[in-house]
Amino acid sequence: MKPRRKTPLAWKNLTHDWRRLVVAICGIAFAVLLMFTQVGFQNALFDSQVKLIDDLEGDIFLISKAKFTLASEKRFPITRLNQARACAGVEGAYPVYTELTTSVLRRMQNGMGNRGFPLRSIGFYLDDPVFDSAAINHQLTRLRSQGTALIDAKSKRSKFPFPYDDDDALAQEQVELASKNLTLVGTFELGTDFAHDGNLVMSAENFAEFFPQRVRSGDPLSVIDIGIVDVLPDANVDEVRSLIERSIDKDVQVLTREEYREAEIHFWDTSTPIGTIFMAGKIIGFIVGMVICYQVIYSDIADHMAEFATLKAMGYTARYFILLILTEAVLLAIVGFVPGCAVSTVMYTWLSNQTGLLMVMSRNTIMLVFLLTVAMCVASGLLAVRKLLSADPASLF
């Protein structure tokens, strides 16, 4: 004798009116899209902001104590890097130079200059192992010529409209950087962030030619923006970091890679209103979804009140009805999440291509929004089920 199968009452209640179900799915999917948008932009802000750190080699980083974020132009003498290089456990120490304020790129057409836009210029000694980027490392030979640079292919196209897919055409472009002729000899990918609309990479020697004003009456390469320290394979990174911190002057911060990433993210999360704005957006999406889900479940309960009253009269307990409504809520969350996630994936791809931001549909992002969607629907179900539990069966007949 085959065991009797229980009637999937929760699913039957949801699907007895397909038009209402489709409207409910659209509403929940919209709430899911709202939450994905807020989470995506917030993650893009943080991931884009630390992308340069991720693309640099090195175990330990030296930055000025006055440098509160990567975008701030606070520097320190290169002698601090030499002090770090002399510490035990250090394999090598290398300078990285960045410039934003005077790094204005202007596209020339027919001998006339268009409006210039600032972008971040990054300089380094080509023989130093600075970048963990195959695109940059494979084009080092091109950068050895005077007045050359690689341009970030993810720079904002509206400000830097170059033929990024054709190196020959790119090299023919007439370009000025800081009012000096520049030849673009190739591309790499770094991406924009909320402070930089594009990036250039060049040799330290070319960097000094374009930005000699970094030091008044002195060597522009005598002050650096980021110091990169490689630790010997058998050395402990934390111990070397502590040793460097004790050995060099106190105007420099000594951070491990993870500490540097966390410090940068912490700045943007707590020192600007951006984190609060995105949190407000997620809360609004959550509330919108709750209202939609509540309306769907409440209407379903109202339509089937007579049937529920019959079940109550037959002796079904409050626990049964709570589980029934919660099951409906979870089913709504699942069927609404799937199309919302699909649309959000397409939107992430489009926004990433349009803005250059790192809009990545990661597993953590999907899991976070899915849990928020389930919580949203369950909370709505718990609010709606009060009507059912408070109903008197005798008053319904």
mmCIF file of N, CA and C in Angstrom, residues 60-180:
data_model
loop_
_atom_site.group_PDB
_atom_site.id
_atom_site.type_symbol
_atom_site.label_atom_id
_atom_site.label_comp_id
_atom_site.label_asym_id
_atom_site.label_seq_id
_atom_site.Cartn_x
_atom_site.Cartn_y
_atom_site.Cartn_z
ATOM 1 N N ILE A 60 53.738 43.831 2.462
ATOM 2 C CA ILE A 60 53.600 44.927 3.416
ATOM 3 C C ILE A 60 53.601 46.242 2.631
ATOM 4 N N PHE A 61 52.805 47.199 3.116
ATOM 5 C CA PHE A 61 52.708 48.481 2.411
ATOM 6 C C PHE A 61 53.067 49.618 3.361
ATOM 7 N N LEU A 62 53.787 50.580 2.834
ATOM 8 C CA LEU A 62 54.140 51.779 3.587
ATOM 9 C C LEU A 62 53.413 52.963 2.966
ATOM 10 N N ILE A 63 52.703 53.724 3.809
ATOM 11 C CA ILE A 63 52.038 54.934 3.334
ATOM 12 C C ILE A 63 52.216 56.022 4.388
ATOM 13 N N SER A 64 52.073 57.258 3.954
ATOM 14 C CA SER A 64 52.183 58.382 4.892
ATOM 15 C C SER A 64 51.075 58.289 5.935
ATOM 16 N N LYS A 65 51.366 58.700 7.169
ATOM 17 C CA LYS A 65 50.341 58.699 8.211
ATOM 18 C C LYS A 65 49.232 59.708 7.910
ATOM 19 N N ALA A 66 49.521 60.687 7.063
ATOM 20 C CA ALA A 66 48.509 61.674 6.690
ATOM 21 C C ALA A 66 47.632 61.189 5.545
ATOM 22 N N LYS A 67 47.963 60.030 4.969
ATOM 23 C CA LYS A 67 47.212 59.537 3.811
ATOM 24 C C LYS A 67 46.004 58.745 4.319
ATOM 25 N N PHE A 68 44.818 59.366 4.300
ATOM 26 C CA PHE A 68 43.638 58.732 4.865
ATOM 27 C C PHE A 68 42.914 57.843 3.858
ATOM 28 N N THR A 69 43.225 57.973 2.592
ATOM 29 C CA THR A 69 42.657 57.109 1.562
ATOM 30 C C THR A 69 43.603 57.097 0.371
ATOM 31 N N LEU A 70 43.443 56.146 -0.504
ATOM 32 C CA LEU A 70 44.318 56.038 -1.677
ATOM 33 C C LEU A 70 44.288 57.306 -2.528
ATOM 34 N N ALA A 71 43.128 57.982 -2.539
ATOM 35 C CA ALA A 71 42.982 59.142 -3.406
ATOM 36 C C ALA A 71 43.693 60.382 -2.867
ATOM 37 N N SER A 72 44.028 60.398 -1.580
ATOM 38 C CA SER A 72 44.695 61.581 -1.028
ATOM 39 C C SER A 72 46.161 61.585 -1.441
ATOM 40 N N GLU A 73 46.656 62.761 -1.781
ATOM 41 C CA GLU A 73 48.024 62.873 -2.298
ATOM 42 C C GLU A 73 48.979 63.259 -1.171
ATOM 43 N N LYS A 74 49.137 62.383 -0.222
ATOM 44 C CA LYS A 74 50.062 62.567 0.891
ATOM 45 C C LYS A 74 51.236 61.609 0.699
ATOM 46 N N ARG A 75 52.437 62.156 0.728
ATOM 47 C CA ARG A 75 53.624 61.365 0.382
ATOM 48 C C ARG A 75 54.623 61.338 1.520
ATOM 49 N N PHE A 76 55.644 60.508 1.349
ATOM 50 C CA PHE A 76 56.696 60.434 2.361
ATOM 51 C C PHE A 76 58.040 60.236 1.657
ATOM 52 N N PRO A 77 59.127 60.608 2.338
ATOM 53 C CA PRO A 77 60.452 60.526 1.688
ATOM 54 C C PRO A 77 60.826 59.073 1.362
ATOM 55 N N ILE A 78 61.543 58.909 0.277
ATOM 56 C CA ILE A 78 61.946 57.568 -0.141
ATOM 57 C C ILE A 78 62.959 56.961 0.830
ATOM 58 N N THR A 79 63.549 57.812 1.688
ATOM 59 C CA THR A 79 64.495 57.284 2.679
ATOM 60 C C THR A 79 63.808 56.309 3.652
ATOM 61 N N ARG A 80 62.496 56.517 3.898
ATOM 62 C CA ARG A 80 61.772 55.568 4.766
ATOM 63 C C ARG A 80 61.753 54.180 4.124
ATOM 64 N N LEU A 81 61.613 54.159 2.815
ATOM 65 C CA LEU A 81 61.594 52.863 2.118
ATOM 66 C C LEU A 81 62.970 52.207 2.195
ATOM 67 N N ASN A 82 64.019 53.031 2.121
ATOM 68 C CA ASN A 82 65.374 52.485 2.248
ATOM 69 C C ASN A 82 65.601 51.912 3.648
ATOM 70 N N GLN A 83 65.015 52.577 4.671
ATOM 71 C CA GLN A 83 65.119 52.046 6.037
ATOM 72 C C GLN A 83 64.421 50.693 6.140
ATOM 73 N N ALA A 84 63.246 50.578 5.515
ATOM 74 C CA ALA A 84 62.514 49.309 5.551
ATOM 75 C C ALA A 84 63.286 48.215 4.820
ATOM 76 N N ARG A 85 63.950 48.591 3.732
ATOM 77 C CA ARG A 85 64.708 47.618 2.927
ATOM 78 C C ARG A 85 65.838 46.988 3.732
ATOM 79 N N ALA A 86 66.347 47.730 4.719
ATOM 80 C CA ALA A 86 67.481 47.247 5.519
ATOM 81 C C ALA A 86 67.054 46.317 6.651
ATOM 82 N N CYS A 87 65.754 46.166 6.876
ATOM 83 C CA CYS A 87 65.279 45.342 7.994
ATOM 84 C C CYS A 87 65.425 43.851 7.671
ATOM 85 N N ALA A 88 65.641 43.060 8.719
ATOM 86 C CA ALA A 88 65.738 41.605 8.547
ATOM 87 C C ALA A 88 64.407 41.036 8.071
ATOM 88 N N GLY A 89 64.488 40.061 7.177
ATOM 89 C CA GLY A 89 63.278 39.424 6.661
ATOM 90 C C GLY A 89 62.715 40.082 5.427
ATOM 91 N N VAL A 90 63.287 41.222 5.016
ATOM 92 C CA VAL A 90 62.791 41.935 3.829
ATOM 93 C C VAL A 90 63.548 41.466 2.597
ATOM 94 N N GLU A 91 62.815 41.041 1.598
ATOM 95 C CA GLU A 91 63.434 40.594 0.348
ATOM 96 C C GLU A 91 63.663 41.759 -0.609
ATOM 97 N N GLY A 92 62.724 42.703 -0.616
ATOM 98 C CA GLY A 92 62.862 43.860 -1.489
ATOM 99 C C GLY A 92 61.833 44.916 -1.124
ATOM 100 N N ALA A 93 62.139 46.171 -1.470
ATOM 101 C CA ALA A 93 61.210 47.276 -1.202
ATOM 102 C C ALA A 93 61.209 48.196 -2.410
ATOM 103 N N TYR A 94 60.001 48.547 -2.890
ATOM 104 C CA TYR A 94 59.887 49.248 -4.167
ATOM 105 C C TYR A 94 58.900 50.418 -4.047
ATOM 106 N N PRO A 95 59.210 51.542 -4.711
ATOM 107 C CA PRO A 95 58.313 52.714 -4.650
ATOM 108 C C PRO A 95 57.240 52.677 -5.743
ATOM 109 N N VAL A 96 56.089 53.251 -5.414
ATOM 110 C CA VAL A 96 55.017 53.467 -6.391
ATOM 111 C C VAL A 96 54.626 54.936 -6.308
ATOM 112 N N TYR A 97 54.508 55.593 -7.455
ATOM 113 C CA TYR A 97 54.167 57.004 -7.510
ATOM 114 C C TYR A 97 52.789 57.164 -8.142
ATOM 115 N N THR A 98 51.972 58.033 -7.563
ATOM 116 C CA THR A 98 50.663 58.322 -8.162
ATOM 117 C C THR A 98 50.448 59.826 -8.218
ATOM 118 N N GLU A 99 49.666 60.252 -9.179
ATOM 119 C CA GLU A 99 49.362 61.672 -9.345
ATOM 120 C C GLU A 99 47.947 61.797 -9.890
ATOM 121 N N LEU A 100 47.173 62.734 -9.323
ATOM 122 C CA LEU A 100 45.801 62.941 -9.802
ATOM 123 C C LEU A 100 45.543 64.411 -10.131
ATOM 124 N N THR A 101 45.951 65.311 -9.227
ATOM 125 C CA THR A 101 45.575 66.720 -9.367
ATOM 126 C C THR A 101 46.038 67.321 -10.693
ATOM 127 N N THR A 102 47.284 67.115 -11.030
ATOM 128 C CA THR A 102 47.817 67.697 -12.274
ATOM 129 C C THR A 102 47.839 66.693 -13.416
ATOM 130 N N SER A 103 47.304 65.506 -13.173
ATOM 131 C CA SER A 103 47.306 64.474 -14.213
ATOM 132 C C SER A 103 46.048 64.620 -15.067
ATOM 133 N N VAL A 104 46.082 65.590 -15.977
ATOM 134 C CA VAL A 104 44.929 65.882 -16.843
ATOM 135 C C VAL A 104 45.235 65.391 -18.250
ATOM 136 N N LEU A 105 44.394 64.521 -18.743
ATOM 137 C CA LEU A 105 44.595 63.938 -20.079
ATOM 138 C C LEU A 105 43.680 64.664 -21.071
ATOM 139 N N ARG A 106 44.284 65.112 -22.163
ATOM 140 C CA ARG A 106 43.536 65.880 -23.153
ATOM 141 C C ARG A 106 43.711 65.237 -24.527
ATOM 142 N N ARG A 107 42.617 64.983 -25.185
ATOM 143 C CA ARG A 107 42.673 64.418 -26.536
ATOM 144 C C ARG A 107 42.730 65.554 -27.556
ATOM 145 N N MET A 108 43.695 65.487 -28.449
ATOM 146 C CA MET A 108 43.869 66.537 -29.446
ATOM 147 C C MET A 108 43.255 66.080 -30.767
ATOM 148 N N GLN A 109 42.575 66.971 -31.450
ATOM 149 C CA GLN A 109 41.993 66.684 -32.760
ATOM 150 C C GLN A 109 42.268 67.850 -33.681
ATOM 151 N N ASN A 110 42.919 67.564 -34.832
ATOM 152 C CA ASN A 110 43.248 68.591 -35.816
ATOM 153 C C ASN A 110 44.034 69.745 -35.190
ATOM 154 N N GLY A 111 44.937 69.372 -34.280
ATOM 155 C CA GLY A 111 45.778 70.391 -33.652
ATOM 156 C C GLY A 111 45.099 71.174 -32.556
ATOM 157 N N MET A 112 43.805 70.906 -32.337
ATOM 158 C CA MET A 112 43.058 71.625 -31.306
ATOM 159 C C MET A 112 42.821 70.695 -30.109
ATOM 160 N N GLY A 113 42.914 71.230 -28.927
ATOM 161 C CA GLY A 113 42.725 70.429 -27.731
ATOM 162 C C GLY A 113 41.279 70.415 -27.274
ATOM 163 N N ASN A 114 40.756 69.242 -26.998
ATOM 164 C CA ASN A 114 39.438 69.137 -26.382
ATOM 165 C C ASN A 114 39.583 69.384 -24.882
ATOM 166 N N ARG A 115 38.469 69.337 -24.211
ATOM 167 C CA ARG A 115 38.512 69.514 -22.760
ATOM 168 C C ARG A 115 39.276 68.357 -22.118
ATOM 169 N N GLY A 116 40.154 68.676 -21.182
ATOM 170 C CA GLY A 116 40.908 67.625 -20.502
ATOM 171 C C GLY A 116 40.206 67.154 -19.246
ATOM 172 N N PHE A 117 40.459 65.906 -18.899
ATOM 173 C CA PHE A 117 39.859 65.325 -17.695
ATOM 174 C C PHE A 117 40.958 64.671 -16.844
ATOM 175 N N PRO A 118 40.852 64.814 -15.516
ATOM 176 C CA PRO A 118 41.870 64.197 -14.651
ATOM 177 C C PRO A 118 41.692 62.688 -14.564
ATOM 178 N N LEU A 119 42.783 62.014 -14.473
ATOM 179 C CA LEU A 119 42.794 60.573 -14.221
ATOM 180 C C LEU A 119 44.044 60.261 -13.406
ATOM 181 N N ARG A 120 44.088 59.075 -12.852
ATOM 182 C CA ARG A 120 45.226 58.730 -11.977
ATOM 183 C C ARG A 120 46.385 58.212 -12.828
ATOM 184 N N SER A 121 47.542 58.837 -12.656
ATOM 185 C CA SER A 121 48.765 58.338 -13.295
ATOM 186 C C SER A 121 49.585 57.584 -12.262
ATOM 187 N N ILE A 122 50.072 56.416 -12.650
ATOM 188 C CA ILE A 122 50.839 55.560 -11.736
ATOM 189 C C ILE A 122 52.206 55.311 -12.353
ATOM 190 N N GLY A 123 53.245 55.605 -11.584
ATOM 191 C CA GLY A 123 54.604 55.383 -12.073
ATOM 192 C C GLY A 123 55.344 54.376 -11.213
ATOM 193 N N PHE A 124 56.210 53.613 -11.843
ATOM 194 C CA PHE A 124 57.035 52.644 -11.097
ATOM 195 C C PHE A 124 58.259 52.299 -11.934
ATOM 196 N N TYR A 125 59.298 51.824 -11.267
ATOM 197 C CA TYR A 125 60.500 51.392 -11.997
ATOM 198 C C TYR A 125 60.205 50.046 -12.662
ATOM 199 N N LEU A 126 60.448 50.004 -13.964
ATOM 200 C CA LEU A 126 59.991 48.865 -14.756
ATOM 201 C C LEU A 126 60.662 47.547 -14.370
ATOM 202 N N ASP A 127 61.831 47.619 -13.744
ATOM 203 C CA ASP A 127 62.503 46.378 -13.332
ATOM 204 C C ASP A 127 62.057 45.893 -11.952
ATOM 205 N N ASP A 128 61.225 46.677 -11.283
ATOM 206 C CA ASP A 128 60.725 46.269 -9.965
ATOM 207 C C ASP A 128 59.481 45.394 -10.122
ATOM 208 N N PRO A 129 59.365 44.334 -9.313
ATOM 209 C CA PRO A 129 58.151 43.492 -9.364
ATOM 210 C C PRO A 129 57.011 44.160 -8.598
ATOM 211 N N VAL A 130 56.356 45.114 -9.240
ATOM 212 C CA VAL A 130 55.347 45.933 -8.553
ATOM 213 C C VAL A 130 53.931 45.463 -8.845
ATOM 214 N N PHE A 131 53.638 45.184 -10.125
ATOM 215 C CA PHE A 131 52.260 44.870 -10.501
ATOM 216 C C PHE A 131 52.036 43.366 -10.659
ATOM 217 N N ASP A 132 50.921 42.907 -10.102
ATOM 218 C CA ASP A 132 50.464 41.539 -10.328
ATOM 219 C C ASP A 132 49.417 41.567 -11.441
ATOM 220 N N SER A 133 49.847 42.014 -12.614
ATOM 221 C CA SER A 133 48.948 42.170 -13.755
ATOM 222 C C SER A 133 49.678 41.703 -15.000
ATOM 223 N N ALA A 134 49.181 40.632 -15.606
ATOM 224 C CA ALA A 134 49.840 40.100 -16.806
ATOM 225 C C ALA A 134 49.833 41.124 -17.933
ATOM 226 N N ALA A 135 48.739 41.876 -18.055
ATOM 227 C CA ALA A 135 48.635 42.862 -19.147
ATOM 228 C C ALA A 135 49.728 43.918 -19.032
ATOM 229 N N ILE A 136 50.010 44.359 -17.825
ATOM 230 C CA ILE A 136 51.059 45.371 -17.631
ATOM 231 C C ILE A 136 52.443 44.746 -17.797
ATOM 232 N N ASN A 137 52.661 43.614 -17.161
ATOM 233 C CA ASN A 137 54.002 43.005 -17.186
ATOM 234 C C ASN A 137 54.423 42.558 -18.581
ATOM 235 N N HIS A 138 53.457 42.215 -19.434
ATOM 236 C CA HIS A 138 53.797 41.798 -20.803
ATOM 237 C C HIS A 138 54.083 42.981 -21.721
ATOM 238 N N GLN A 139 53.822 44.200 -21.254
ATOM 239 C CA GLN A 139 54.030 45.382 -22.105
ATOM 240 C C GLN A 139 55.093 46.325 -21.543
ATOM 241 N N LEU A 140 55.949 45.806 -20.675
ATOM 242 C CA LEU A 140 56.964 46.665 -20.055
ATOM 243 C C LEU A 140 57.918 47.247 -21.098
ATOM 244 N N THR A 141 58.227 46.468 -22.135
ATOM 245 C CA THR A 141 59.146 46.951 -23.170
ATOM 246 C C THR A 141 58.607 48.210 -23.838
ATOM 247 N N ARG A 142 57.308 48.245 -24.061
ATOM 248 C CA ARG A 142 56.696 49.420 -24.698
ATOM 249 C C ARG A 142 56.845 50.666 -23.829
ATOM 250 N N LEU A 143 56.866 50.463 -22.507
ATOM 251 C CA LEU A 143 56.912 51.604 -21.597
ATOM 252 C C LEU A 143 58.307 52.197 -21.454
ATOM 253 N N ARG A 144 59.316 51.539 -22.020
ATOM 254 C CA ARG A 144 60.679 52.041 -21.858
ATOM 255 C C ARG A 144 60.949 53.246 -22.748
ATOM 256 N N SER A 145 60.115 53.482 -23.742
ATOM 257 C CA SER A 145 60.307 54.652 -24.603
ATOM 258 C C SER A 145 59.849 55.912 -23.885
ATOM 259 N N GLN A 146 60.457 57.028 -24.276
ATOM 260 C CA GLN A 146 60.125 58.289 -23.621
ATOM 261 C C GLN A 146 58.714 58.740 -23.977
ATOM 262 N N GLY A 147 57.993 59.264 -22.993
ATOM 263 C CA GLY A 147 56.665 59.836 -23.228
ATOM 264 C C GLY A 147 55.596 58.815 -23.554
ATOM 265 N N THR A 148 55.692 57.613 -23.006
ATOM 266 C CA THR A 148 54.716 56.560 -23.307
ATOM 267 C C THR A 148 53.987 56.139 -22.034
ATOM 268 N N ALA A 149 52.825 55.544 -22.241
ATOM 269 C CA ALA A 149 52.035 55.057 -21.106
ATOM 270 C C ALA A 149 51.011 54.041 -21.604
ATOM 271 N N LEU A 150 50.548 53.201 -20.692
ATOM 272 C CA LEU A 150 49.405 52.326 -20.950
ATOM 273 C C LEU A 150 48.185 52.992 -20.349
ATOM 274 N N ILE A 151 47.040 52.843 -21.004
ATOM 275 C CA ILE A 151 45.812 53.440 -20.483
ATOM 276 C C ILE A 151 44.846 52.342 -20.071
ATOM 277 N N ASP A 152 44.130 52.599 -19.001
ATOM 278 C CA ASP A 152 43.148 51.655 -18.479
ATOM 279 C C ASP A 152 41.976 51.540 -19.455
ATOM 280 N N ALA A 153 41.734 50.329 -19.956
ATOM 281 C CA ALA A 153 40.646 50.126 -20.916
ATOM 282 C C ALA A 153 39.274 50.291 -20.276
ATOM 283 N N LYS A 154 39.229 50.317 -18.944
ATOM 284 C CA LYS A 154 37.950 50.519 -18.262
ATOM 285 C C LYS A 154 37.748 51.968 -17.828
ATOM 286 N N SER A 155 38.559 52.860 -18.359
ATOM 287 C CA SER A 155 38.358 54.284 -18.071
ATOM 288 C C SER A 155 37.010 54.730 -18.633
ATOM 289 N N LYS A 156 36.454 55.788 -18.063
ATOM 290 C CA LYS A 156 35.151 56.275 -18.518
ATOM 291 C C LYS A 156 35.221 56.681 -19.983
ATOM 292 N N ARG A 157 34.432 56.005 -20.807
ATOM 293 C CA ARG A 157 34.498 56.254 -22.252
ATOM 294 C C ARG A 157 34.015 57.658 -22.613
ATOM 295 N N SER A 158 33.105 58.216 -21.819
ATOM 296 C CA SER A 158 32.599 59.552 -22.141
ATOM 297 C C SER A 158 33.698 60.612 -22.011
ATOM 298 N N LYS A 159 34.678 60.364 -21.148
ATOM 299 C CA LYS A 159 35.766 61.330 -20.959
ATOM 300 C C LYS A 159 37.032 60.950 -21.722
ATOM 301 N N PHE A 160 37.211 59.662 -21.927
ATOM 302 C CA PHE A 160 38.429 59.187 -22.598
ATOM 303 C C PHE A 160 38.033 58.246 -23.741
ATOM 304 N N PRO A 161 37.499 58.811 -24.834
ATOM 305 C CA PRO A 161 36.980 57.996 -25.959
ATOM 306 C C PRO A 161 38.089 57.569 -26.911
ATOM 307 N N PHE A 162 38.830 56.542 -26.554
ATOM 308 C CA PHE A 162 39.937 56.066 -27.383
ATOM 309 C C PHE A 162 39.622 54.688 -27.962
ATOM 310 N N PRO A 163 40.299 54.309 -29.048
ATOM 311 C CA PRO A 163 40.104 52.965 -29.627
ATOM 312 C C PRO A 163 40.868 51.906 -28.818
ATOM 313 N N TYR A 164 40.293 51.471 -27.721
ATOM 314 C CA TYR A 164 40.994 50.580 -26.787
ATOM 315 C C TYR A 164 41.280 49.194 -27.367
ATOM 316 N N ASP A 165 40.527 48.812 -28.395
ATOM 317 C CA ASP A 165 40.702 47.463 -28.951
ATOM 318 C C ASP A 165 41.751 47.403 -30.053
ATOM 319 N N ASP A 166 42.329 48.533 -30.429
ATOM 320 C CA ASP A 166 43.280 48.583 -31.538
ATOM 321 C C ASP A 166 44.519 49.361 -31.078
ATOM 322 N N ASP A 167 45.603 48.645 -30.768
ATOM 323 C CA ASP A 167 46.812 49.295 -30.261
ATOM 324 C C ASP A 167 47.412 50.262 -31.276
ATOM 325 N N ASP A 168 47.369 49.891 -32.576
ATOM 326 C CA ASP A 168 47.934 50.773 -33.612
ATOM 327 C C ASP A 168 47.170 52.087 -33.694
ATOM 328 N N ALA A 169 45.831 51.977 -33.687
ATOM 329 C CA ALA A 169 45.005 53.194 -33.737
ATOM 330 C C ALA A 169 45.190 54.006 -32.456
ATOM 331 N N LEU A 170 45.357 53.309 -31.341
ATOM 332 C CA LEU A 170 45.551 54.004 -30.052
ATOM 333 C C LEU A 170 46.847 54.808 -30.066
ATOM 334 N N ALA A 171 47.883 54.211 -30.631
ATOM 335 C CA ALA A 171 49.180 54.895 -30.683
ATOM 336 C C ALA A 171 49.144 56.120 -31.604
ATOM 337 N N GLN A 172 48.202 56.151 -32.546
ATOM 338 C CA GLN A 172 48.093 57.286 -33.466
ATOM 339 C C GLN A 172 47.326 58.463 -32.867
ATOM 340 N N GLU A 173 46.679 58.224 -31.741
ATOM 341 C CA GLU A 173 45.910 59.293 -31.106
ATOM 342 C C GLU A 173 46.846 60.408 -30.632
ATOM 343 N N GLN A 174 46.420 61.652 -30.873
ATOM 344 C CA GLN A 174 47.190 62.794 -30.367
ATOM 345 C C GLN A 174 46.681 63.125 -28.972
ATOM 346 N N VAL A 175 47.560 62.944 -28.002
ATOM 347 C CA VAL A 175 47.145 63.070 -26.602
ATOM 348 C C VAL A 175 48.147 63.912 -25.844
ATOM 349 N N GLU A 176 47.634 64.710 -24.911
ATOM 350 C CA GLU A 176 48.496 65.468 -24.016
ATOM 351 C C GLU A 176 48.191 65.090 -22.578
ATOM 352 N N LEU A 177 49.252 64.899 -21.809
ATOM 353 C CA LEU A 177 49.117 64.673 -20.372
ATOM 354 C C LEU A 177 49.889 65.770 -19.665
ATOM 355 N N ALA A 178 49.191 66.503 -18.799
ATOM 356 C CA ALA A 178 49.808 67.639 -18.098
ATOM 357 C C ALA A 178 50.484 68.584 -19.092
ATOM 358 N N SER A 179 49.786 68.806 -20.234
ATOM 359 C CA SER A 179 50.242 69.738 -21.282
ATOM 360 C C SER A 179 51.512 69.280 -21.983
ATOM 361 N N LYS A 180 51.818 67.979 -21.944
ATOM 362 C CA LYS A 180 52.959 67.427 -22.661
ATOM 363 C C LYS A 180 52.497 66.259 -23.514
#
